[in-house]
Amino acid sequence: MIGKLKGVVDSYGEDFVILDVQGVGYVVHCSARTLQRLPGIGEAADLAIETHVREDMIRLYGFRSDAEREWFRLLQTVQGVGSKVALGLLSVLEPSALASAIAIGDRTAVARAPGVGPRLAARLVAELKDKAPAYAPIDPAVIALSGAVEDRTAPQPVTDAISALVNLGYAPVQASAAIATVLKGAGEGAEAKTLIRLGLRELAR
């Protein structure tokens, strides 16, 4: 099995790069985000590799980081997600952003990927939500708050404040992070209008 390739970029295709490793050209399929970050033709590059072996073919998938490869594997543990959909998700969201979206239950962000409809997005969030926090670079308090909002166990003023910030154009993760931060000082008994005002102040920093 091939776990890593280091060579020179020979050429690019729509969804792959040909990496010349000591005269052997390897066709490596990558996410759009990874392809965009690779160097120009003739320059050195190295990729973490995931090898898929079937009866009729061997296909290589390349990643700029081990985290991206880990998410490629993790996504495919969900029914309905194959390599194509997994690469599509990683083309739209980098690993940390994908982990954060799943951790806080942001199905809209997940559904932005090609081939991922609302139903599959909901399944991805439901099945990977417990695993995502380990990869998400966000405050555990934000994840907990988002889970409480999702489960409808959060105080109504908190839910209203997050909803108001989202309606103002902020991403759910931004809104949840802002409210989670101001709650530490304002307390869970604070009114929605107070939380919105403090949340906007926090977002303006």
Short mmCIF file of C-alpha atoms in Angstrom, two decimals:
data_model
loop_
_atom_site.label_atom_id
_atom_site.label_comp_id
_atom_site.label_asym_id
_atom_site.label_seq_id
_atom_site.Cartn_x
_atom_site.Cartn_y
_atom_site.Cartn_z
CA MET A 1 0.00 0.00 0.00
CA ILE A 2 1.17 3.52 -0.79
CA GLY A 3 0.96 5.96 2.14
CA LYS A 4 2.96 8.90 0.81
CA LEU A 5 4.39 10.17 -2.47
CA LYS A 6 7.10 12.76 -2.97
CA GLY A 7 8.04 13.89 -6.45
CA VAL A 8 7.60 16.54 -9.12
CA VAL A 9 4.30 17.81 -10.52
CA ASP A 10 4.07 16.54 -14.10
CA SER A 11 0.59 17.78 -15.07
CA TYR A 12 -2.90 18.50 -13.81
CA GLY A 13 -6.32 17.12 -14.75
CA GLU A 14 -9.78 18.22 -13.69
CA ASP A 15 -9.68 16.33 -10.41
CA PHE A 16 -6.18 14.85 -10.33
CA VAL A 17 -2.49 15.56 -10.48
CA ILE A 18 0.17 13.39 -12.10
CA LEU A 19 3.12 13.22 -9.75
CA ASP A 20 6.40 12.12 -11.26
CA VAL A 21 8.29 10.02 -8.72
CA GLN A 22 11.69 9.04 -10.14
CA GLY A 23 10.30 8.65 -13.65
CA VAL A 24 7.02 6.96 -12.71
CA GLY A 25 3.90 9.09 -13.13
CA TYR A 26 1.27 8.47 -10.45
CA VAL A 27 -2.29 9.68 -11.09
CA VAL A 28 -3.47 11.05 -7.75
CA HIS A 29 -7.06 12.23 -7.28
CA CYS A 30 -7.44 15.22 -4.96
CA SER A 31 -10.01 17.67 -3.65
CA ALA A 32 -10.25 20.98 -5.49
CA ARG A 33 -8.83 22.69 -2.40
CA THR A 34 -5.75 20.46 -2.41
CA LEU A 35 -5.18 20.89 -6.16
CA GLN A 36 -5.32 24.67 -5.79
CA ARG A 37 -2.62 24.58 -3.12
CA LEU A 38 -0.18 22.38 -4.99
CA PRO A 39 2.80 24.03 -6.72
CA GLY A 40 3.22 24.57 -10.46
CA ILE A 41 4.29 22.03 -13.07
CA GLY A 42 7.92 21.02 -12.63
CA GLU A 43 7.99 21.87 -8.93
CA ALA A 44 8.42 19.47 -6.02
CA ALA A 45 5.38 18.30 -4.07
CA ASP A 46 4.51 15.62 -1.55
CA LEU A 47 1.13 14.16 -0.70
CA ALA A 48 -0.27 11.86 1.96
CA ILE A 49 -1.89 9.01 0.04
CA GLU A 50 -4.96 6.84 0.56
CA THR A 51 -4.93 3.78 -1.70
CA HIS A 52 -8.19 2.15 -2.79
CA VAL A 53 -7.82 -1.30 -4.32
CA ARG A 54 -10.64 -2.98 -6.24
CA GLU A 55 -10.78 -6.01 -8.51
CA ASP A 56 -10.65 -3.86 -11.64
CA MET A 57 -8.51 -0.89 -10.54
CA ILE A 58 -6.19 0.77 -8.06
CA ARG A 59 -6.92 4.44 -7.33
CA LEU A 60 -4.77 6.86 -5.35
CA TYR A 61 -6.17 9.82 -3.40
CA GLY A 62 -3.84 12.60 -2.29
CA PHE A 63 -3.98 15.02 0.62
CA ARG A 64 -1.93 17.97 1.81
CA SER A 65 -2.25 16.90 5.44
CA ASP A 66 -2.92 13.83 7.54
CA ALA A 67 -6.00 15.59 8.94
CA GLU A 68 -7.51 15.85 5.45
CA ARG A 69 -6.83 12.16 4.81
CA GLU A 70 -8.34 11.22 8.17
CA TRP A 71 -11.53 13.10 7.31
CA PHE A 72 -11.63 11.43 3.89
CA ARG A 73 -11.67 8.09 5.70
CA LEU A 74 -14.11 9.19 8.39
CA LEU A 75 -16.65 10.62 5.96
CA GLN A 76 -16.85 7.32 4.11
CA THR A 77 -17.98 5.50 7.25
CA VAL A 78 -21.34 7.20 6.72
CA GLN A 79 -23.79 5.38 4.47
CA GLY A 80 -24.21 7.14 1.14
CA VAL A 81 -20.77 8.77 1.21
CA GLY A 82 -18.21 7.45 -1.26
CA SER A 83 -14.87 8.83 -2.34
CA LYS A 84 -16.43 11.32 -4.76
CA VAL A 85 -18.73 12.87 -2.15
CA ALA A 86 -15.93 12.86 0.45
CA LEU A 87 -13.65 14.78 -1.92
CA GLY A 88 -16.52 17.15 -2.68
CA LEU A 89 -16.94 17.92 1.00
CA LEU A 90 -13.21 18.51 1.40
CA SER A 91 -13.26 20.75 -1.67
CA VAL A 92 -15.84 23.02 -0.05
CA LEU A 93 -14.66 22.87 3.56
CA GLU A 94 -11.13 22.42 4.89
CA PRO A 95 -10.85 19.78 7.64
CA SER A 96 -11.06 22.19 10.59
CA ALA A 97 -14.09 23.98 9.13
CA LEU A 98 -15.79 20.67 8.33
CA ALA A 99 -15.14 19.42 11.86
CA SER A 100 -16.55 22.63 13.33
CA ALA A 101 -19.66 22.53 11.12
CA ILE A 102 -20.41 18.92 12.09
CA ALA A 103 -19.59 19.52 15.77
CA ILE A 104 -22.10 22.37 16.07
CA GLY A 105 -24.69 20.70 13.82
CA ASP A 106 -24.45 23.19 10.96
CA ARG A 107 -26.21 21.06 8.32
CA THR A 108 -26.45 24.02 5.92
CA ALA A 109 -22.68 24.31 5.68
CA VAL A 110 -22.29 20.56 5.14
CA ALA A 111 -24.99 20.57 2.43
CA ARG A 112 -22.97 23.08 0.36
CA ALA A 113 -20.89 20.23 -1.02
CA PRO A 114 -21.88 18.75 -4.39
CA GLY A 115 -23.89 15.56 -4.03
CA VAL A 116 -24.85 16.31 -0.42
CA GLY A 117 -28.54 17.06 0.01
CA PRO A 118 -30.33 17.97 3.26
CA ARG A 119 -30.97 14.33 4.17
CA LEU A 120 -27.34 13.25 3.74
CA ALA A 121 -26.11 16.36 5.53
CA ALA A 122 -28.33 15.49 8.48
CA ARG A 123 -26.98 11.92 8.49
CA LEU A 124 -23.38 13.14 8.40
CA VAL A 125 -23.97 15.46 11.35
CA ALA A 126 -25.84 12.82 13.33
CA GLU A 127 -23.28 10.05 12.81
CA LEU A 128 -20.09 12.09 13.12
CA LYS A 129 -21.10 14.67 15.72
CA ASP A 130 -19.50 12.75 18.60
CA LYS A 131 -16.22 12.32 16.70
CA ALA A 132 -15.95 15.82 15.21
CA PRO A 133 -15.06 17.78 18.40
CA ALA A 134 -11.68 16.01 18.54
CA TYR A 135 -10.81 17.68 15.23
CA ALA A 136 -12.62 20.98 15.71
CA PRO A 137 -10.53 24.04 16.69
CA ILE A 138 -13.38 25.65 18.62
CA ASP A 139 -14.23 26.10 22.28
CA PRO A 140 -16.01 23.04 23.74
CA ALA A 141 -18.47 25.52 25.30
CA VAL A 142 -19.55 26.53 21.79
CA ILE A 143 -20.12 22.89 20.84
CA ALA A 144 -22.11 22.31 24.02
CA LEU A 145 -24.20 25.42 23.45
CA SER A 146 -24.90 24.48 19.83
CA GLY A 147 -25.96 21.01 20.96
CA ALA A 148 -28.31 22.51 23.52
CA VAL A 149 -29.85 24.76 20.88
CA GLU A 150 -30.23 21.80 18.51
CA ASP A 151 -31.86 19.70 21.25
CA ARG A 152 -34.04 22.65 22.30
CA THR A 153 -32.73 22.50 25.86
CA ALA A 154 -31.00 25.91 25.74
CA PRO A 155 -32.73 28.86 27.47
CA GLN A 156 -35.06 30.67 25.08
CA PRO A 157 -33.15 33.99 25.29
CA VAL A 158 -29.98 32.17 24.19
CA THR A 159 -31.74 30.52 21.25
CA ASP A 160 -33.32 33.84 20.25
CA ALA A 161 -30.00 35.68 20.47
CA ILE A 162 -28.18 33.15 18.26
CA SER A 163 -31.06 33.18 15.79
CA ALA A 164 -30.98 36.98 15.66
CA LEU A 165 -27.24 37.04 14.92
CA VAL A 166 -27.64 34.43 12.20
CA ASN A 167 -30.44 36.50 10.66
CA LEU A 168 -28.06 39.45 10.63
CA GLY A 169 -25.76 37.47 8.38
CA TYR A 170 -23.34 35.80 10.78
CA ALA A 171 -22.50 32.12 10.36
CA PRO A 172 -24.00 29.79 12.99
CA VAL A 173 -20.56 28.98 14.38
CA GLN A 174 -19.75 32.70 14.74
CA ALA A 175 -23.08 33.43 16.41
CA SER A 176 -22.77 30.49 18.80
CA ALA A 177 -19.18 31.40 19.67
CA ALA A 178 -20.11 35.00 20.40
CA ILE A 179 -23.05 34.09 22.62
CA ALA A 180 -21.06 31.36 24.40
CA THR A 181 -18.39 33.95 25.19
CA VAL A 182 -20.73 36.66 26.50
CA LEU A 183 -22.76 34.14 28.52
CA LYS A 184 -19.74 33.65 30.79
CA GLY A 185 -20.11 37.24 31.96
CA ALA A 186 -23.81 37.89 31.48
CA GLY A 187 -25.05 34.63 32.97
CA GLU A 188 -27.71 32.27 31.63
CA GLY A 189 -30.45 34.49 33.08
CA ALA A 190 -29.65 37.36 30.71
CA GLU A 191 -32.36 38.60 28.37
CA ALA A 192 -32.15 38.03 24.62
CA LYS A 193 -31.71 41.73 23.83
CA THR A 194 -28.77 41.93 26.24
CA LEU A 195 -27.15 38.87 24.71
CA ILE A 196 -27.65 40.23 21.18
CA ARG A 197 -26.07 43.57 22.13
CA LEU A 198 -23.11 41.89 23.83
CA GLY A 199 -22.82 39.35 21.03
CA LEU A 200 -22.61 42.07 18.40
CA ARG A 201 -19.95 43.81 20.44
CA GLU A 202 -17.98 40.56 20.68
CA LEU A 203 -18.27 39.98 16.92
CA ALA A 204 -17.07 43.51 16.20
CA ARG A 205 -13.75 42.95 17.99
#
